[in-house]
Amino acid sequence: MESGLDGSTACAHVESRMDGNRASSAVLHSLALNPSSLLLRGRIARPSLRICPVSASLFAVRCSGSALRENLRGESTATMAIDPENSGENIRKRFLDFFATRGHTILPSSSLVPEDPTVLLTIAGMLQFKPIFLGQKARTVPRATTSQKCVRTNDIENVGVTARHHTFFEMLGNFSFGDYFKKEAIRFAWELATKEYKLPEERVFVSVFEEDDEAFAIWRDEIGVPVERIKRMGAEDNFWASGPTGPCGPCSEMYYDFHPERGLQDADLNDDSRFIEFYNLVFMQSNRLDDGSLVPLQNKNIDTGLGLERMAQILQKVPNNYETDLIYPIISFAAELAQIDYMKADERTKTYLKVIGDHTRAVTYLISDGVNPSNIGRGYIVRRLIRRVVRMGRLLGIKGDGKGDLEGAFLPRISEVAVNMSSAVDPFVQQNASRIYEELYREEQRFVQTLERGEKLLEKLLTDALSGKISNGTEEPKLSGKDIFLLYDTFGFPVEITEEVARERGVGVDMDGFDKEMAVQKSQSQSAHNVVKLTVGGAVSELSSTIAKSKFMGYHTTEAKGQVVALLTKGAPLTEASEGQEVELILDETPFYAESGGQIGDHGTIKGQSEDGSEFVVRVTDVQKAGQGLILHRGQVEQGKITLGAKVEGTVDSQKRRRAMAHHTATHLLQSALKKVLGASVSQAGSLVAFDRLRFDFNLPRAMTGEEVVNVENLVNGWIGEAVDLETKVMALTDAKKSGAIAMFGEKYEDEVRVVNVEGISKELCGGTHVRNTADIRGIKIMSEQGIAAGVRRIEAVCGAAFIEYVNQRDSVVKQLNSLLKVKPEDLATRVQALQDELKSMNKEAASLRAELAIAKAESFANNAEVVGPSNVRVLVTSLGTVDSDALRVAAEHLVAKMGDPSAFVIASTSADGKVNLVAAFSKSVVKQGLAAGKFLGPIAKLCGGGGGGKPNFAQAGGKLPEKLEEALNKAKVDLVAALSKAS
């Protein structure tokens, strides 16, 4: 199944229809551009945020299919004249309603940021049900139906090129958890397609796994599909497996025939020009064991996926997914900004616009779900998509915001279209609109500057390549595949621009090397988190099905008795463990808090008696959640021998627990204070609650001012001083959200949640441990506020005992400084400033003396200059000994004036830190003879393990191998004399 259909049903024929080996290169070559497009030198200054409002008519286009048809012009109007019943919104609604009337519970789409650590993003409709399919979590309903937003980027190069590849797409699905199975799933699918969506029966083909006679018979005998339209296909196409082991089963897929006139004979479902796969049914019926054998699952499950965009293409009778009402309004608005008529545009231009339409949807929903642009993980995906949009927009000629403001940004304006179309997909997108636009604006402006830097890098790479040719005279100058890929991937340069500009300058390009780099990136992208894995690994996961959930007793006590129900070491089960051995324990009841919600696990001891009556002690240093509802204690046996089944008493280190409690409650107060000082849009982006400090990450596009930091700190300390009691309640998740409790983004909550309320100050969903009264925090001190990623800031602070320790430590330092500097605490800053000014003055004087000394050395050596060639060029190549780079430069400038014209010299020195400094200076007449100081000095510096360059008349360089300096200067003298003799 191709991108755009459910990842859970991505049978092995994913992208088998595409030639992946050269796909990226072919796409790039299809986007051939004129080098003149590379006109980025007019640097755009970053202004204050400008998001221009759109017209009321365009707003109507975005919100209403009928209004859209009224407002689009010319051919576009005819293209978008669709039956309102077949609008994208109605296709979605009809699907959900169809299954709701058949006993399915409509469940909301989960976030694009999954709980599952095996995938970066939500790539499949079934992902939120993975724990149920694995048996790790009990089903809450027997049947479910969803419209799941998904993002996949493993085939990003094909977006806009094929008719149906996307990064962002919606997957409609119906699921059965041990309820109905194959017969009902097939019947539902047929009724939906032919009765609800009214697809002509003669245009629907189906495929089944070649060995699945049961599915074949159901389609033929009970549904009545002629055998000519039922295709048996191999495991590569129609058998779904989560991995080498684990749940698996055959697939059955439904295809729509765009060209029935071609007949039934030799119909090939892999023919993209004729068929489109729109519905996939996975019959999860077996479990594959380590030896490869299949055993029946106790509970058979159904997992399906119907691509909304694909069904819209079929029902709206348009040539591709992009021209449906789900995406076309975005494309149309982008075309308007570029002053292009999409329907009259050539294929290359349409491809650019399709990429803009697709990627705009993706980044809008990703940023809404809390994924901000960065250089790692999910953030890199967002950054890459944004840069592709900006690059395509600029290639289409969109400047600034597209409406005359050259200092503006166009992507936020296009995103408005996606936001206004989002209410039926994700109601939170419109609530997050301001944050989305601000993030897109910053990233677009940042990338414009990156493009400019990329142009400079290209120029440098070309210059270096040409310099290499001059220096060795043997090899053709060439840009490496890595450099071309760097320009393409990091700076957004289409490879054709790099290739054509390079060849204009007489520099070759290593396209084979570029293709290899692209292949590496593509393989990494496809292998990293683009397949949902349902394998269950390790003894801990297996224990979930054999032992009861651990009962946490630690909200009200730090001591509790229990029994060792599992004993392991490095994940392997044990029956006993002796002194010195690292172990992992699971108790039936425990007072130890397991790390979650940013709070680290408790420390402490687990004690008990061995069978011989001797005592054993396990020192616990880490506690984690494991399996389904299990609490895993990690530590070392300090004394005696512990056995499986032993009765024990767990004791939490109460001092460390109190420290964690103070820091955890303080994070809640800190978030409330940040919202009051910086605005309600501030939201938590991560946290750490440790024994020695707290760390709080939050979304903010700028650094906090010193005044803001003080205000936040004062607010929190004020609430601490008010001694407000904390109240905790367990309630239904829906009730908790209705009460105004804040949920942490990315956290997975059960149907019942714990709400921590600091009356009038803070109310959050939280399972952590907290103080009983804000006064127990004792105080907070913010130690630092800094940026950690684009749009994300981090505060580190201390509270409670750690706060007292921090204050005492600072006080001790101040007292030492008072004693050393002989001043009062209030005069410290003034005294330190005076010392800095004095040191600066002394350093300046010392630098002046060093320069004078260097000048004196240079003058003494100048008298030894040789005269070379008929032009009587005075040549000097020497070392001045231990002289820093600044003094060497001053001495060189003095020599230029003293030696006059014609002259050429190379002088060197070593710094106190052992580094090599080099300067070359050529007079005007020497430069006219064809010599350039910058190009000449480069190879000399390389001998010393460094590099550098400069202008034809004056250049500086450095190195890190002083032992090579003598050899380098000898080469400099030989080369300089030879060059001057030849030039003369």
PDB file of C-alpha atoms in Angstrom, residues 52 63 154 242 268 354 376 384 439 461 521 569 625 663 675 728 749 764 816 825 863:
ATOM      1  CA  CYS A  52      -1.953  40.005   6.704  1.00  0.00           C
ATOM      2  CA  CYS A  63     -14.676  27.163   4.877  1.00  0.00           C
ATOM      3  CA  ASN A 154       9.507   8.290   3.802  1.00  0.00           C
ATOM      4  CA  SER A 242       4.453  -6.362  12.286  1.00  0.00           C
ATOM      5  CA  ASP A 268      -3.025  -5.591 -13.306  1.00  0.00           C
ATOM      6  CA  LYS A 354       1.069  20.581  -4.964  1.00  0.00           C
ATOM      7  CA  ILE A 376      16.576  16.684  15.537  1.00  0.00           C
ATOM      8  CA  ARG A 384      12.537  20.190   6.292  1.00  0.00           C
ATOM      9  CA  GLU A 439       6.341  29.675  14.272  1.00  0.00           C
ATOM     10  CA  LEU A 461      33.026  25.781  -2.613  1.00  0.00           C
ATOM     11  CA  GLN A 521      19.151   9.669   3.750  1.00  0.00           C
ATOM     12  CA  THR A 569      18.809  -9.067  35.964  1.00  0.00           C
ATOM     13  CA  LYS A 625       7.183   1.822  34.608  1.00  0.00           C
ATOM     14  CA  HIS A 663      10.217  20.645  42.826  1.00  0.00           C
ATOM     15  CA  LYS A 675       1.235  32.317  31.752  1.00  0.00           C
ATOM     16  CA  THR A 728      -6.015  16.029  44.719  1.00  0.00           C
ATOM     17  CA  TYR A 749      -3.941   9.589  30.113  1.00  0.00           C
ATOM     18  CA  GLU A 764      -3.292  20.215  36.266  1.00  0.00           C
ATOM     19  CA  GLN A 816      35.060  34.937  50.097  1.00  0.00           C
ATOM     20  CA  PRO A 825      28.762  42.919  49.500  1.00  0.00           C
ATOM     21  CA  ASN A 863      67.347  44.191   5.827  1.00  0.00           C
TER      22      ASN A 863
END
